[in-house]
Coordinates of C-alpha atoms in Angstrom, one line a residue:
M1 CA 23.1 20.9 -12.4
T2 CA 25.3 19.1 -15.1
A3 CA 25.2 15.1 -15.6
P4 CA 27.6 13.7 -13.1
T5 CA 30.7 11.8 -14.2
K6 CA 30.4 9.7 -11.0
P7 CA 27.8 7.0 -10.6
P8 CA 24.4 8.4 -10.3
Y9 CA 23.6 6.5 -7.2
G10 CA 26.7 8.5 -5.5
G11 CA 29.4 6.0 -5.4
A12 CA 31.9 8.7 -4.4
T13 CA 35.3 8.3 -5.9
D14 CA 37.1 11.4 -4.0
S15 CA 39.2 9.7 -1.6
A16 CA 38.2 12.8 0.7
S17 CA 34.6 11.9 0.6
E18 CA 33.2 9.2 2.8
R19 CA 29.5 9.9 1.8
A20 CA 26.9 7.2 2.2
P21 CA 25.8 6.0 -1.4
G22 CA 22.6 7.6 -1.6
E23 CA 23.5 11.0 -0.3
P24 CA 23.7 13.0 -3.4
L25 CA 20.0 12.1 -3.8
H26 CA 18.9 12.6 -0.2
S27 CA 18.6 16.3 -0.2
P28 CA 17.2 17.3 -3.7
V29 CA 14.5 14.5 -3.2
I30 CA 13.7 15.7 0.5
D31 CA 13.7 19.2 -0.5
W32 CA 11.1 18.7 -3.2
F33 CA 9.0 16.8 -1.0
D34 CA 9.1 19.8 1.6
E35 CA 7.6 22.0 -1.0
H36 CA 5.4 19.4 -3.0
A37 CA 4.2 17.0 -0.9
R38 CA 0.3 16.3 -0.6
D39 CA -1.5 17.3 2.3
L40 CA -2.9 13.9 3.1
P41 CA -4.8 13.2 6.3
W42 CA -2.5 10.2 7.6
R43 CA 0.6 12.6 7.2
R44 CA -0.9 14.8 9.9
P45 CA 0.4 14.5 13.3
E46 CA -3.0 13.8 14.7
A47 CA -3.3 10.7 12.4
G48 CA -1.1 8.8 15.0
A49 CA 0.2 5.5 14.3
W50 CA -3.1 3.8 14.1
G51 CA -4.1 6.6 11.4
V52 CA -0.5 5.6 9.4
M53 CA -1.6 1.8 9.7
V54 CA -5.0 2.1 8.4
S55 CA -4.0 4.3 5.5
E56 CA -1.3 1.6 4.8
F57 CA -3.6 -1.3 4.6
M58 CA -5.9 0.8 2.2
L59 CA -3.4 2.2 -0.1
Q60 CA -2.5 -1.1 -1.0
Q61 CA -3.3 -1.6 -4.8
T62 CA -5.6 1.5 -4.3
P63 CA -5.3 5.1 -5.5
V64 CA -5.4 7.6 -3.1
N65 CA -8.7 9.4 -4.4
R66 CA -10.6 6.1 -3.6
V67 CA -9.0 5.7 -0.2
L68 CA -9.5 9.2 1.2
P69 CA -13.3 9.0 1.8
V70 CA -13.4 5.7 3.0
Y71 CA -10.2 6.3 5.4
E72 CA -11.8 9.1 6.9
Q73 CA -15.4 7.4 7.7
W74 CA -13.1 4.6 9.2
L75 CA -11.4 6.7 11.6
A76 CA -14.5 8.7 12.5
R77 CA -16.0 5.2 13.4
W78 CA -13.0 3.4 15.0
P79 CA -10.5 5.9 16.0
R80 CA -8.5 3.5 18.1
P81 CA -7.7 -0.2 17.5
A82 CA -9.8 -1.2 20.6
D83 CA -12.8 0.5 18.7
L84 CA -12.6 -1.8 15.7
A85 CA -11.5 -4.9 17.4
A86 CA -14.9 -4.6 19.5
E87 CA -16.8 -5.0 16.4
A88 CA -17.4 -8.1 14.5
P89 CA -15.1 -8.8 11.4
G90 CA -18.0 -8.5 9.2
E91 CA -18.5 -4.6 10.0
A92 CA -15.0 -4.1 8.8
V93 CA -15.6 -5.8 5.5
R94 CA -18.9 -3.7 5.3
A95 CA -17.1 -0.3 6.0
W96 CA -14.4 -1.3 3.5
G97 CA -17.1 -0.6 0.8
R98 CA -15.5 -0.9 -2.7
L99 CA -11.9 -0.5 -1.9
G100 CA -11.0 -3.7 -3.4
Y101 CA -9.3 -6.7 -2.3
P102 CA -11.5 -7.1 0.9
R103 CA -9.3 -9.4 2.9
R104 CA -7.4 -6.4 3.6
A105 CA -10.5 -5.3 6.0
L106 CA -10.4 -8.8 7.8
R107 CA -6.4 -8.6 8.4
L108 CA -6.8 -5.0 9.4
H109 CA -9.5 -6.3 12.1
G110 CA -7.2 -9.1 13.0
A111 CA -4.6 -6.5 13.6
A112 CA -6.4 -4.6 15.7
V113 CA -7.7 -7.3 17.6
A114 CA -4.2 -8.6 18.5
I115 CA -3.0 -4.9 19.3
T116 CA -5.6 -4.6 21.8
E117 CA -4.7 -8.1 23.4
R118 CA -1.1 -7.7 23.2
H119 CA -0.3 -4.1 23.5
G120 CA -3.2 -2.6 25.4
G121 CA -4.7 -0.7 22.4
D122 CA -1.8 1.1 21.2
V123 CA 0.0 0.4 17.9
P124 CA 3.5 -1.0 18.9
A125 CA 6.6 1.0 17.8
D126 CA 9.2 -1.7 17.7
H127 CA 9.4 -3.2 14.3
A128 CA 9.7 -6.9 15.0
Q129 CA 6.1 -6.5 17.3
L130 CA 4.5 -4.9 14.2
L131 CA 5.9 -7.7 12.1
A132 CA 4.3 -10.3 14.5
L133 CA 0.8 -8.8 14.2
P134 CA -1.5 -10.5 11.9
G135 CA -1.8 -9.5 8.6
I136 CA 1.4 -7.2 8.7
G137 CA 4.1 -7.9 6.3
E138 CA 7.6 -6.6 5.9
Y139 CA 6.3 -3.7 3.8
T140 CA 3.5 -2.5 6.2
A141 CA 6.0 -3.0 9.2
A142 CA 8.5 -0.6 7.8
A143 CA 6.0 2.0 6.7
V144 CA 4.3 2.3 10.0
A145 CA 7.7 2.2 12.0
S146 CA 9.1 4.7 9.7
F147 CA 6.1 7.2 8.9
A148 CA 4.5 6.8 12.5
Y149 CA 7.5 6.9 14.7
G150 CA 10.3 8.0 12.7
Q151 CA 12.5 5.0 12.7
R152 CA 15.0 3.7 10.1
H153 CA 13.8 1.5 7.6
A154 CA 13.5 0.5 4.2
V155 CA 10.2 1.4 2.7
L156 CA 9.8 -0.5 -0.4
D157 CA 6.4 0.0 -2.5
T158 CA 6.0 0.1 -6.1
N159 CA 6.7 3.9 -6.2
V160 CA 9.8 3.8 -4.5
R161 CA 11.0 0.6 -6.6
R162 CA 10.5 2.4 -9.9
V163 CA 12.5 5.5 -8.8
F164 CA 15.3 3.2 -7.6
A165 CA 15.2 1.3 -10.9
R166 CA 15.5 4.4 -12.8
A167 CA 17.5 6.8 -11.1
V168 CA 20.1 4.0 -9.7
T169 CA 20.1 1.0 -12.0
G170 CA 19.0 2.7 -15.1
T171 CA 15.9 0.4 -16.0
Q172 CA 12.6 1.8 -16.9
Y173 CA 10.7 -0.8 -14.3
P174 CA 11.7 -2.9 -11.6
P175 CA 11.2 -6.5 -11.4
N176 CA 7.5 -7.8 -10.8
A177 CA 8.4 -9.1 -7.8
T178 CA 10.7 -7.5 -5.3
T179 CA 13.9 -9.0 -5.1
A180 CA 16.8 -9.3 -2.7
A181 CA 19.1 -6.9 -4.8
E182 CA 16.2 -4.3 -4.3
R183 CA 16.4 -4.6 -0.9
R184 CA 20.1 -4.4 -0.5
L185 CA 20.0 -1.4 -2.7
A186 CA 17.1 0.4 -0.5
R187 CA 19.1 -0.3 2.5
A188 CA 22.4 0.9 1.2
L189 CA 20.5 4.2 0.1
L190 CA 19.1 5.1 3.5
P191 CA 20.4 7.8 5.3
Q192 CA 22.2 7.2 8.7
D193 CA 20.1 9.1 10.7
A194 CA 16.7 8.0 11.7
P195 CA 14.7 11.4 10.9
T196 CA 16.1 11.7 7.8
A197 CA 15.7 8.1 6.9
A198 CA 11.8 8.3 7.6
R199 CA 11.7 11.6 5.6
W200 CA 13.8 10.0 2.6
A201 CA 11.1 6.9 2.7
A202 CA 8.1 9.3 2.2
A203 CA 9.8 11.8 -0.3
S204 CA 10.8 8.8 -2.6
M205 CA 7.5 7.5 -2.4
E206 CA 5.7 10.7 -3.2
L207 CA 8.2 11.4 -6.0
G208 CA 7.3 7.9 -7.7
A209 CA 3.7 8.8 -7.1
L210 CA 3.4 12.3 -8.6
V211 CA 6.4 12.7 -11.2
C212 CA 8.3 9.3 -11.7
T213 CA 5.4 7.4 -12.6
A214 CA 4.6 4.4 -14.4
K215 CA 3.4 5.7 -17.7
N216 CA 4.0 9.6 -17.7
E217 CA 7.3 10.4 -15.9
T218 CA 7.8 14.1 -16.2
C219 CA 11.6 14.4 -15.8
G220 CA 11.2 18.4 -16.3
R221 CA 9.9 18.2 -12.4
C222 CA 12.1 15.7 -11.2
P223 CA 14.7 17.0 -8.5
I224 CA 17.2 14.4 -9.4
A225 CA 16.9 14.3 -13.2
A226 CA 20.5 15.1 -13.7
Q227 CA 21.5 12.2 -11.7
C228 CA 19.0 9.5 -13.2
A229 CA 20.8 6.7 -14.7
W230 CA 17.8 5.7 -16.9
R231 CA 17.5 9.3 -18.2
L232 CA 21.1 9.8 -19.0
A233 CA 21.2 6.2 -20.7
G234 CA 18.7 7.7 -23.1
K235 CA 15.6 6.0 -21.4
P236 CA 16.0 2.4 -22.7
A237 CA 12.7 0.5 -23.3
H238 CA 11.9 -2.2 -20.5
E239 CA 13.7 -5.7 -21.7
G240 CA 12.5 -7.5 -18.7
P241 CA 9.6 -9.9 -18.3
P242 CA 6.2 -8.6 -19.6
R243 CA 4.7 -5.9 -16.8
R244 CA 1.8 -7.7 -15.5
G245 CA -1.5 -5.5 -16.4
Q246 CA -4.7 -5.4 -14.0
T247 CA -7.9 -6.8 -15.5
Y248 CA -11.5 -6.8 -13.6
A249 CA -14.4 -7.0 -16.1
G250 CA -15.6 -10.4 -16.3
T251 CA -13.1 -12.2 -13.8
D252 CA -13.9 -13.7 -10.5
R253 CA -12.8 -10.4 -8.9
Q254 CA -15.8 -9.0 -10.2
V255 CA -18.1 -11.7 -9.4
R256 CA -16.9 -11.6 -5.7
G257 CA -17.5 -7.7 -5.5
R258 CA -20.8 -8.0 -6.6
L259 CA -21.8 -10.7 -4.0
L260 CA -20.1 -8.6 -1.6
A261 CA -22.0 -5.7 -2.5
V262 CA -25.2 -7.4 -1.6
L263 CA -24.1 -8.7 1.8
R264 CA -23.0 -5.5 2.9
E265 CA -26.0 -3.3 2.0
A266 CA -28.3 -6.1 3.6
H267 CA -29.2 -5.8 7.2
G268 CA -29.6 -9.4 7.8
P269 CA -28.7 -12.8 6.5
V270 CA -29.2 -13.1 2.4
P271 CA -30.9 -15.8 0.6
Q272 CA -29.0 -17.7 -2.1
S273 CA -31.4 -16.6 -4.6
A274 CA -30.7 -12.8 -4.0
L275 CA -26.9 -13.9 -4.7
D276 CA -27.9 -15.7 -7.7
R277 CA -29.3 -12.6 -9.5
V278 CA -25.8 -10.7 -9.4
W279 CA -24.3 -13.0 -12.2
H280 CA -25.6 -14.7 -15.0
E281 CA -23.0 -17.5 -15.0
P282 CA -23.6 -20.2 -12.4
V283 CA -20.3 -21.8 -12.4
Q284 CA -18.2 -18.8 -11.9
R285 CA -20.6 -17.6 -9.5
A286 CA -20.5 -20.4 -7.3
R287 CA -16.6 -20.4 -7.6
A288 CA -16.6 -16.7 -6.4
L289 CA -18.8 -17.5 -3.7
D290 CA -16.9 -20.6 -2.3
G291 CA -13.9 -18.3 -2.6
L292 CA -15.5 -15.8 -0.3
V293 CA -16.5 -18.4 2.0
A294 CA -12.9 -20.1 2.1
D295 CA -11.4 -16.4 2.5
G296 CA -13.6 -16.1 5.8
L297 CA -15.5 -12.9 4.2
V298 CA -18.7 -14.7 3.9
E299 CA -20.3 -16.8 6.6
P300 CA -22.9 -19.6 5.5
L301 CA -25.8 -20.2 7.3
Q302 CA -28.5 -23.1 7.5
G303 CA -31.3 -22.9 5.0
G304 CA -29.0 -21.3 2.2
L305 CA -28.4 -17.9 3.8
Y306 CA -25.4 -16.1 3.8
R307 CA -24.0 -13.0 6.0
L308 CA -20.7 -11.2 6.5
P309 CA -18.4 -12.9 9.2
Q310 CA -19.7 -12.4 12.9
T311 CA -16.5 -14.0 14.4

């Protein structure tokens, strides 16, 4: 394949061509996906919409290898939303384990309760109804509608945004936060028919996860390398705002994780003294515990006792 003379995002200049802007990208990326996609449990037909939803909550800011064991245990225990809704929210936090960002567990529990009460226990297919569920944002609603129900939606996670930034706009990294321009581009690149659009959403995401990665892109394996605006421009270095790095050691997040670990492993309320032992610095420890209480992840009881939330 030779380098194109047209814009790499497919803006056809041929008057006989009425192709959609992203059409030159669709087939190579989808064909690559058909051959190289990972066999993940939430991609299997038996996962259903609930399995897809659970995976989307768990995969936010968490790599696949950490999600897999927790996902399988979660679905074995709560195969339907009503099964999770019948449990105390603290059990969702306990089962979340060390996935991080445990408020996601409370949000998933809240969504399960709403699905049970509003939709008879079935994850709704309608995008607006998905978006109306507690804890569901634009990305998750689009992902569930697309991956579970084969609908036509722009699904913009970090991997997709990076693929579009490089292949189409010619920049190494997307902005730190999703912009309106990115959303417009994603909609413009969508295939017209819903099944192909859903496949494109999964394929472009997988391409970013496996090939067009943040640190070690492997252009030799990329199905659209010959069309990639960033590669054709000589891979110019990132010139935007500094990319946010993730730190953990010594942060309130680490303290919160240690406090929650004590509560998850306990079979009943935990005294303050047991929590005090997990972190040496009292001010930071108190701040972290107060934050957990404010977020609804920990429930304070009389007598200086604490437990995972029961209501």
